[in-house]
Short mmCIF file of C-alpha atoms and ligand atoms in Angstrom, two decimals:
data_model
loop_
_atom_site.label_atom_id
_atom_site.label_comp_id
_atom_site.label_asym_id
_atom_site.label_seq_id
_atom_site.Cartn_x
_atom_site.Cartn_y
_atom_site.Cartn_z
CA MET I 6 0.00 0.00 0.00
CA VAL I 7 1.26 3.48 -0.81
CA ARG I 8 1.76 5.48 2.38
CA LYS I 9 0.65 8.99 1.54
CA TYR I 10 0.94 12.00 3.71
CA ILE I 11 -0.56 14.28 1.11
CA THR I 12 -3.23 12.25 -0.61
CA PRO I 13 -5.06 12.92 -3.89
CA GLY I 14 -8.21 13.72 -1.88
CA MET I 15 -6.58 16.63 -0.02
CA THR I 16 -7.47 19.10 -2.73
CA THR I 17 -7.20 22.29 -0.66
CA GLN I 18 -3.79 21.31 0.69
CA LEU I 19 -2.62 20.26 -2.74
CA SER I 20 -3.72 23.56 -4.30
CA ALA I 21 -1.91 25.53 -1.59
CA LEU I 22 1.24 23.43 -1.97
CA ARG I 23 1.28 23.87 -5.76
CA ARG I 24 0.64 27.60 -5.48
CA ASN I 25 3.47 28.03 -2.94
CA LEU I 26 5.92 26.09 -5.05
CA LEU I 27 5.03 27.85 -8.32
CA ASN I 28 5.29 31.29 -6.68
CA TRP I 29 8.65 30.40 -5.22
CA PHE I 30 9.84 29.18 -8.62
CA ARG I 31 8.75 32.36 -10.39
CA GLN I 32 10.78 34.41 -7.94
CA ASN I 33 13.85 32.19 -7.55
CA LYS I 34 14.47 30.23 -10.74
CA ARG I 35 17.86 30.43 -12.35
CA GLU I 36 18.13 32.05 -15.76
CA LEU I 37 19.21 29.17 -17.96
CA PRO I 38 19.48 29.36 -21.76
CA TRP I 39 16.96 26.58 -22.45
CA ARG I 40 14.39 28.40 -20.30
CA GLN I 41 14.49 31.61 -22.33
CA LYS I 42 12.23 30.42 -25.10
CA ARG I 43 10.80 26.96 -24.60
CA HIS I 44 11.21 24.63 -27.55
CA TRP I 45 11.14 20.85 -27.43
CA TYR I 46 14.53 20.63 -29.22
CA THR I 47 16.48 22.71 -26.67
CA THR I 48 14.54 21.07 -23.81
CA TRP I 49 15.57 17.67 -25.15
CA LEU I 50 19.22 18.67 -25.61
CA SER I 51 19.46 20.16 -22.13
CA GLU I 52 17.78 17.17 -20.48
CA VAL I 53 20.09 14.67 -22.18
CA ILE I 54 23.25 16.72 -21.56
CA LEU I 55 22.39 17.27 -17.89
CA GLN I 56 21.88 13.58 -17.09
CA GLN I 57 24.82 12.63 -14.80
CA THR I 58 26.24 16.16 -15.28
CA THR I 59 25.98 19.38 -13.28
CA VAL I 60 24.54 22.53 -14.87
CA GLU I 61 27.98 24.21 -14.67
CA GLN I 62 29.67 21.31 -16.49
CA GLY I 63 26.85 20.92 -19.00
CA LEU I 64 26.43 24.58 -20.04
CA PRO I 65 29.47 24.83 -22.37
CA TYR I 66 28.39 21.60 -24.08
CA TYR I 67 24.84 22.87 -24.47
CA HIS I 68 26.04 26.12 -26.09
CA ALA I 69 28.43 24.26 -28.41
CA PHE I 70 25.69 21.82 -29.44
CA VAL I 71 23.09 24.49 -30.16
CA GLU I 72 25.65 26.49 -32.12
CA ARG I 73 26.75 23.52 -34.23
CA PHE I 74 23.36 21.75 -34.45
CA PRO I 75 20.72 24.51 -34.18
CA ASN I 76 17.80 22.20 -35.00
CA VAL I 77 16.90 18.54 -35.26
CA HIS I 78 17.65 18.42 -39.00
CA THR I 79 21.28 19.55 -38.62
CA LEU I 80 21.69 16.99 -35.84
CA ALA I 81 20.10 14.23 -37.94
CA GLU I 82 22.32 14.98 -40.94
CA ALA I 83 25.59 15.10 -38.97
CA GLU I 84 28.09 12.23 -38.90
CA GLU I 85 28.08 10.23 -35.68
CA GLN I 86 31.82 10.84 -35.23
CA GLU I 87 31.22 14.59 -35.20
CA ILE I 88 28.57 14.25 -32.51
CA LEU I 89 30.84 12.03 -30.41
CA HIS I 90 33.55 14.62 -30.87
CA GLN I 91 31.28 17.40 -29.54
CA TRP I 92 30.31 15.12 -26.66
CA GLN I 93 33.92 14.34 -25.76
CA GLY I 94 34.51 14.73 -22.02
CA LEU I 95 30.85 14.41 -20.98
CA GLY I 96 31.05 10.62 -20.65
CA TYR I 97 28.19 8.14 -21.07
CA TYR I 98 28.64 8.25 -24.84
CA ALA I 99 25.59 6.07 -25.46
CA ARG I 100 23.57 9.22 -24.75
CA ALA I 101 25.19 11.00 -27.70
CA ARG I 102 24.68 8.05 -30.03
CA ASN I 103 21.02 7.75 -29.01
CA LEU I 104 20.53 11.50 -29.44
CA HIS I 105 21.73 11.13 -33.01
CA LYS I 106 19.58 8.06 -33.75
CA ALA I 107 16.50 9.71 -32.24
CA ALA I 108 17.14 12.92 -34.25
CA ARG I 109 17.15 10.82 -37.44
CA GLN I 110 13.87 9.15 -36.51
CA ILE I 111 12.24 12.46 -35.56
CA ALA I 112 13.37 14.03 -38.85
CA ARG I 113 12.23 11.10 -41.00
CA GLN I 114 9.23 9.64 -39.22
CA HIS I 115 7.77 12.56 -37.26
CA HIS I 116 8.17 15.45 -39.75
CA GLY I 117 10.95 17.01 -37.67
CA ARG I 118 8.83 17.38 -34.55
CA PHE I 119 9.05 15.54 -31.23
CA PRO I 120 5.92 13.34 -30.99
CA ASN I 121 3.27 14.75 -28.68
CA ASP I 122 2.38 11.26 -27.50
CA LYS I 123 4.04 9.36 -24.67
CA LYS I 124 4.00 5.97 -26.39
CA LEU I 125 5.61 7.34 -29.55
CA ALA I 126 8.11 9.35 -27.49
CA LEU I 127 9.16 6.25 -25.52
CA ALA I 128 9.76 4.37 -28.78
CA LEU I 129 12.60 6.78 -29.69
CA PRO I 130 16.19 5.66 -28.92
CA GLY I 131 17.42 6.93 -25.54
CA ILE I 132 14.04 8.34 -24.49
CA GLY I 133 13.04 6.79 -21.18
CA PRO I 134 10.17 7.75 -18.88
CA TYR I 135 12.14 10.63 -17.35
CA THR I 136 13.10 12.34 -20.63
CA ALA I 137 9.67 11.72 -22.17
CA ALA I 138 7.91 13.26 -19.16
CA ALA I 139 10.30 16.23 -19.14
CA ILE I 140 9.88 17.07 -22.84
CA LEU I 141 6.13 16.44 -22.95
CA SER I 142 5.39 18.48 -19.84
CA LEU I 143 7.88 21.33 -20.35
CA SER I 144 7.26 21.79 -24.07
CA TYR I 145 3.69 20.58 -24.61
CA ASN I 146 2.25 21.08 -21.10
CA ARG I 147 1.24 17.43 -20.84
CA PRO I 148 0.46 16.18 -17.28
CA TYR I 149 3.39 13.80 -16.70
CA ALA I 150 5.42 14.09 -13.50
CA VAL I 151 9.20 14.18 -13.86
CA VAL I 152 11.19 12.21 -11.30
CA ASP I 153 14.94 12.78 -11.28
CA GLY I 154 17.41 12.64 -8.38
CA ASN I 155 16.36 16.08 -7.10
CA VAL I 156 12.64 15.27 -7.17
CA THR I 157 13.27 11.89 -5.51
CA ARG I 158 15.01 13.67 -2.63
CA VAL I 159 12.27 16.30 -2.23
CA ILE I 160 9.45 13.74 -2.24
CA SER I 161 11.13 11.23 0.05
CA ARG I 162 11.61 14.02 2.60
CA LEU I 163 8.23 15.66 2.07
CA GLN I 164 6.39 12.36 2.52
CA ALA I 165 8.97 10.79 4.89
CA ILE I 166 9.56 7.75 2.70
CA ALA I 167 12.09 5.63 4.57
CA GLU I 168 12.52 2.82 2.03
CA ASP I 169 15.72 2.45 0.03
CA ILE I 170 15.51 4.74 -3.03
CA ARG I 171 17.84 2.38 -4.92
CA LEU I 172 14.93 -0.11 -5.11
CA ARG I 173 12.59 -0.03 -8.07
CA SER I 174 9.63 -0.56 -5.70
CA THR I 175 10.52 2.67 -3.84
CA GLN I 176 10.94 4.55 -7.11
CA LYS I 177 7.43 3.46 -8.08
CA ILE I 178 6.05 4.83 -4.80
CA ILE I 179 7.87 8.12 -5.40
CA GLU I 180 6.53 8.32 -8.96
CA GLN I 181 2.99 7.90 -7.65
CA HIS I 182 3.51 10.70 -5.14
CA ALA I 183 5.00 12.90 -7.86
CA GLN I 184 1.96 12.33 -10.05
CA THR I 185 -0.36 13.18 -7.13
CA LEU I 186 1.48 16.40 -6.36
CA LEU I 187 1.76 17.53 -10.00
CA SER I 188 -0.20 20.62 -11.00
CA LYS I 189 -2.43 19.49 -13.85
CA LYS I 190 -2.83 23.08 -14.98
CA TYR I 191 0.89 23.97 -15.10
CA PRO I 192 2.68 20.61 -15.26
CA GLY I 193 5.78 21.94 -17.03
CA ALA I 194 6.38 24.78 -14.59
CA PHE I 195 5.59 22.51 -11.64
CA ASN I 196 8.09 19.87 -12.77
CA GLU I 197 10.77 22.49 -13.26
CA ALA I 198 9.97 23.98 -9.87
CA MET I 199 10.37 20.61 -8.12
CA MET I 200 13.72 20.00 -9.81
CA GLU I 201 14.85 23.55 -9.01
CA LEU I 202 13.80 23.18 -5.38
CA GLY I 203 15.92 20.04 -5.10
CA ALA I 204 18.88 21.80 -6.71
CA LEU I 205 18.70 25.05 -4.71
CA VAL I 206 16.88 24.46 -1.40
CA CYS I 207 16.28 20.77 -0.65
CA THR I 208 19.94 19.98 -1.19
CA PRO I 209 21.53 16.62 -0.27
CA VAL I 210 23.37 18.19 2.68
CA ALA I 211 21.99 20.99 4.87
CA PRO I 212 18.64 21.65 3.18
CA ARG I 213 17.38 25.20 3.76
CA CYS I 214 14.05 24.21 5.33
CA PRO I 215 13.19 27.57 6.94
CA VAL I 216 12.97 29.20 3.48
CA CYS I 217 11.40 26.20 1.72
CA PRO I 218 7.96 26.76 0.16
CA LEU I 219 6.99 23.17 1.10
CA SER I 220 8.06 23.28 4.77
CA ARG I 221 4.43 23.53 5.96
CA TRP I 222 3.75 20.06 4.59
CA CYS I 223 7.15 18.44 5.02
CA LEU I 224 7.19 15.39 7.31
CA ALA I 225 10.97 15.04 7.41
CA TYR I 226 11.32 18.67 8.52
CA ARG I 227 8.67 18.27 11.17
CA GLN I 228 10.16 15.00 12.43
CA GLN I 229 13.77 16.30 12.18
CA LYS I 230 14.69 13.53 9.77
CA THR I 231 16.10 15.60 6.93
CA ASP I 232 19.61 14.23 7.52
CA ALA I 233 18.39 10.63 7.38
CA LEU I 234 16.25 10.92 4.23
CA PRO I 235 16.35 9.83 1.53
CA PHE I 236 17.84 6.48 2.45
CA LYS I 237 20.08 5.02 -0.23
CA SER I 238 21.90 1.74 0.32
CA ALA I 239 25.57 1.38 -0.60
CA PRO I 240 26.17 0.74 -4.31
CA PRO I 241 27.56 -2.62 -5.43
CA PRO I 242 31.38 -2.52 -5.52
CA LYS I 243 32.89 -1.40 -8.82
CA LYS I 244 34.97 -3.79 -10.87
CA ARG I 245 38.69 -2.97 -10.87
CA GLN I 246 40.61 -2.88 -14.13
CA TYR I 247 44.30 -2.28 -14.80
CA HIS I 248 45.69 -1.24 -18.17
CA TRP I 249 49.01 -0.60 -19.76
CA VAL I 250 48.33 1.90 -22.53
CA VAL I 251 50.94 1.66 -25.25
CA VAL I 252 51.63 4.84 -27.22
CA TYR I 253 53.52 3.81 -30.35
CA GLU I 254 55.41 6.70 -31.96
CA ASN I 255 56.74 6.45 -35.48
CA THR I 256 58.15 9.45 -37.38
CA HIS I 257 56.16 11.89 -35.22
CA ARG I 258 52.91 9.99 -35.66
CA TYR I 259 51.06 8.05 -33.00
CA LEU I 260 48.98 4.92 -33.35
CA ILE I 261 45.30 5.12 -32.34
CA ARG I 262 42.50 2.64 -32.91
CA GLN I 263 38.74 2.71 -32.91
CA ARG I 264 36.88 0.72 -30.26
CA PRO I 265 34.38 -1.98 -31.26
CA GLU I 266 30.85 -1.23 -32.51
CA LYS I 267 29.22 -2.26 -29.26
CA GLY I 268 29.91 -2.01 -25.53
CA LEU I 269 31.58 0.59 -23.33
CA LEU I 270 32.78 3.66 -25.31
CA ALA I 271 31.65 2.08 -28.58
CA ARG I 272 33.36 3.53 -31.68
CA MET I 273 35.42 6.02 -29.64
CA TRP I 274 39.15 6.26 -30.36
CA GLU I 275 42.02 5.34 -28.04
CA PHE I 276 45.61 4.14 -27.84
CA PRO I 277 46.22 0.38 -27.82
CA VAL I 278 45.64 -1.20 -24.41
CA TRP I 279 46.95 -4.27 -22.61
CA GLU I 280 44.94 -5.57 -19.71
CA THR I 281 47.10 -6.37 -16.73
CA ASP I 282 46.80 -6.63 -12.94
CA ALA I 283 47.68 -4.37 -10.00
CA ARG I 284 51.08 -6.01 -9.41
CA GLN I 285 52.20 -5.91 -13.05
CA LEU I 286 51.13 -2.28 -13.38
CA LYS I 287 53.70 -1.31 -10.74
CA ASN I 288 56.42 -3.34 -12.35
CA THR I 289 58.03 -1.89 -15.49
CA ASP I 290 60.20 -5.02 -15.89
CA SER I 291 57.19 -6.85 -17.28
CA LEU I 292 57.01 -4.22 -20.02
CA SER I 293 60.54 -4.85 -21.23
CA VAL I 294 59.61 -8.47 -21.86
CA ARG I 295 56.41 -7.66 -23.75
CA LEU I 296 57.98 -4.82 -25.70
CA SER I 297 61.31 -6.47 -26.43
CA GLY I 298 62.70 -5.13 -29.69
CA HIS I 299 61.20 -1.67 -29.05
CA ARG I 300 62.82 1.28 -27.37
CA ILE I 301 60.78 2.55 -24.41
CA SER I 302 61.10 6.34 -24.29
CA ARG I 303 58.99 7.15 -21.26
CA VAL I 304 56.61 5.64 -18.73
CA SER I 305 53.91 7.67 -16.99
CA GLY I 306 52.88 7.58 -13.36
CA LEU I 307 49.62 5.99 -12.26
CA MET I 308 46.41 7.51 -13.66
CA ARG I 309 42.85 6.77 -12.59
CA HIS I 310 39.47 7.00 -14.24
CA VAL I 311 36.10 6.06 -12.79
CA TYR I 312 33.26 4.73 -14.93
CA SER I 313 29.78 3.98 -13.60
CA HIS I 314 30.73 0.36 -12.83
CA ILE I 315 34.53 0.23 -13.28
CA ASN I 316 37.48 1.71 -11.39
CA LEU I 317 40.27 1.92 -13.92
CA GLN I 318 43.95 2.36 -13.04
CA TYR I 319 46.36 2.75 -15.91
CA ARG I 320 49.80 3.87 -16.97
CA ALA I 321 51.05 4.92 -20.37
CA VAL I 322 54.25 3.81 -22.02
CA LEU I 323 55.73 5.68 -24.98
CA VAL I 324 57.40 3.31 -27.40
CA GLU I 325 59.31 3.92 -30.61
CA GLY I 326 58.23 1.94 -33.66
CA SER I 327 55.20 -0.05 -34.76
CA PRO I 328 53.59 -3.01 -33.06
CA GLU I 329 54.34 -6.42 -34.52
CA GLU I 330 50.66 -7.33 -34.47
CA THR I 331 47.68 -5.09 -35.02
CA PRO I 332 46.49 -4.24 -31.50
CA GLY I 333 42.76 -4.97 -31.55
CA THR I 334 40.70 -5.63 -34.61
CA GLY I 335 39.13 -2.23 -35.30
CA THR I 336 40.27 0.55 -37.61
CA ARG I 337 43.65 1.99 -36.73
CA LYS I 338 45.39 5.19 -37.76
CA TRP I 339 48.74 6.89 -37.38
CA VAL I 340 48.07 10.52 -36.50
CA LYS I 341 50.16 13.59 -35.78
CA LYS I 342 49.74 15.18 -32.38
CA GLU I 343 47.95 18.17 -34.00
CA GLU I 344 45.38 15.71 -35.33
CA PHE I 345 44.32 14.21 -31.98
CA ASN I 346 41.54 16.79 -31.77
CA ASN I 347 39.97 15.48 -34.97
CA TYR I 348 39.06 12.21 -33.26
CA PRO I 349 36.60 11.52 -30.43
CA ILE I 350 39.13 10.11 -27.97
CA HIS I 351 37.63 9.09 -24.63
CA LYS I 352 38.52 10.97 -21.47
CA ALA I 353 40.88 8.44 -19.85
CA HIS I 354 43.09 8.57 -22.94
CA ARG I 355 42.77 12.35 -23.25
CA HIS I 356 44.78 12.42 -20.01
CA ILE I 357 47.46 10.45 -21.82
CA ILE I 358 47.53 13.03 -24.61
CA ASN I 359 48.04 15.74 -21.98
CA TRP I 360 50.87 13.72 -20.46
CA LEU I 361 52.38 13.19 -23.90
CA LEU I 362 52.14 16.79 -25.05
CA ASN I 363 53.01 18.53 -21.79
CA ASP I 364 56.10 16.48 -21.35
CA GLN I 365 57.19 17.16 -24.90
CA LYS I 366 57.07 20.94 -24.53
CA GLY I 367 60.42 20.89 -22.79
CA ARG I 368 62.06 18.63 -25.33
S1 SF4 A 27 11.23 21.49 4.24
FE1 SF4 A 27 13.36 20.95 4.06
S2 SF4 A 27 13.42 18.75 3.78
FE2 SF4 A 27 11.32 19.43 3.42
S3 SF4 A 27 11.19 19.69 1.21
FE3 SF4 A 27 11.72 21.67 2.08
S4 SF4 A 27 13.97 21.77 2.08
FE4 SF4 A 27 13.36 19.64 1.74
#
């Protein structure tokens, strides 16, 4: 059974809560470029860019995207490699690939317009319930509640939901509450207001309850449980991976290769990689054996990169000459250092380029 503090039948309370929140939003919302003139295309771009990314980190990407791809047709007609290149550094590259695929479908099957229908919206690549609800409510004023991390936090405190928010069953409860609270007259503004409240007032640490427009109704505030809610269990441990990254240099060109079609960082570019273990990564003697016949110019210190489910530790080794065997099966290229920027190289290996170039300045 759903435990509701504010129930659908409490119409007077619900009206007052919505009014308070919408008034607060009108007076306190941040001026963000996608809010200036609402259009489904910029709403979509901003929502996809800001998944797993802060507004500060996402803003330069948003501006660059709108400048380069001002509408869905320019995005649909672009090459995937160019989109990945623009996305470089944001991580979660599947988002960029899906953005491109969805743009093509919208251009070809929906006359260049985002479908004003939840079922059709959910059929587009990369459009899940969150993005569909955000675009449909913010751009078409459709009554779908948006539930992101900020809204989850606000609702679990407001309604004192103690269950683990990592569980799908708890998420379902929160979605039901969100739908109950949603203003059916101004769903877009209400959704934005809830997300903004989570970002500015109902923050993960030290929420500013005395100035919160929902404090009158908030159970966690009343019960002094704001520090304990929401409850989120520890994530499963990340897999550890260790790589030697081999930078082959031959007449001022460096060998890079394209990753496979599917899987993590699909079709991104990188230097050849050898999987190893923690002990071998500390020990450069093992390299001499594997790279016998090549001159090792330099070896980097330890670098780290964290993916959603992997903790990667890696070191780079700069080697003169070509590999005896093709490392990996994908496309490979020898490129000059000035050409690195022409390829979507993933972030962990961008650090290697910095190491390579910075250290060469003094040479
Ligand atoms: S009163 Fe405090 S805990 Fe409750 S919603 Fe507002 S900021 Fe969050």
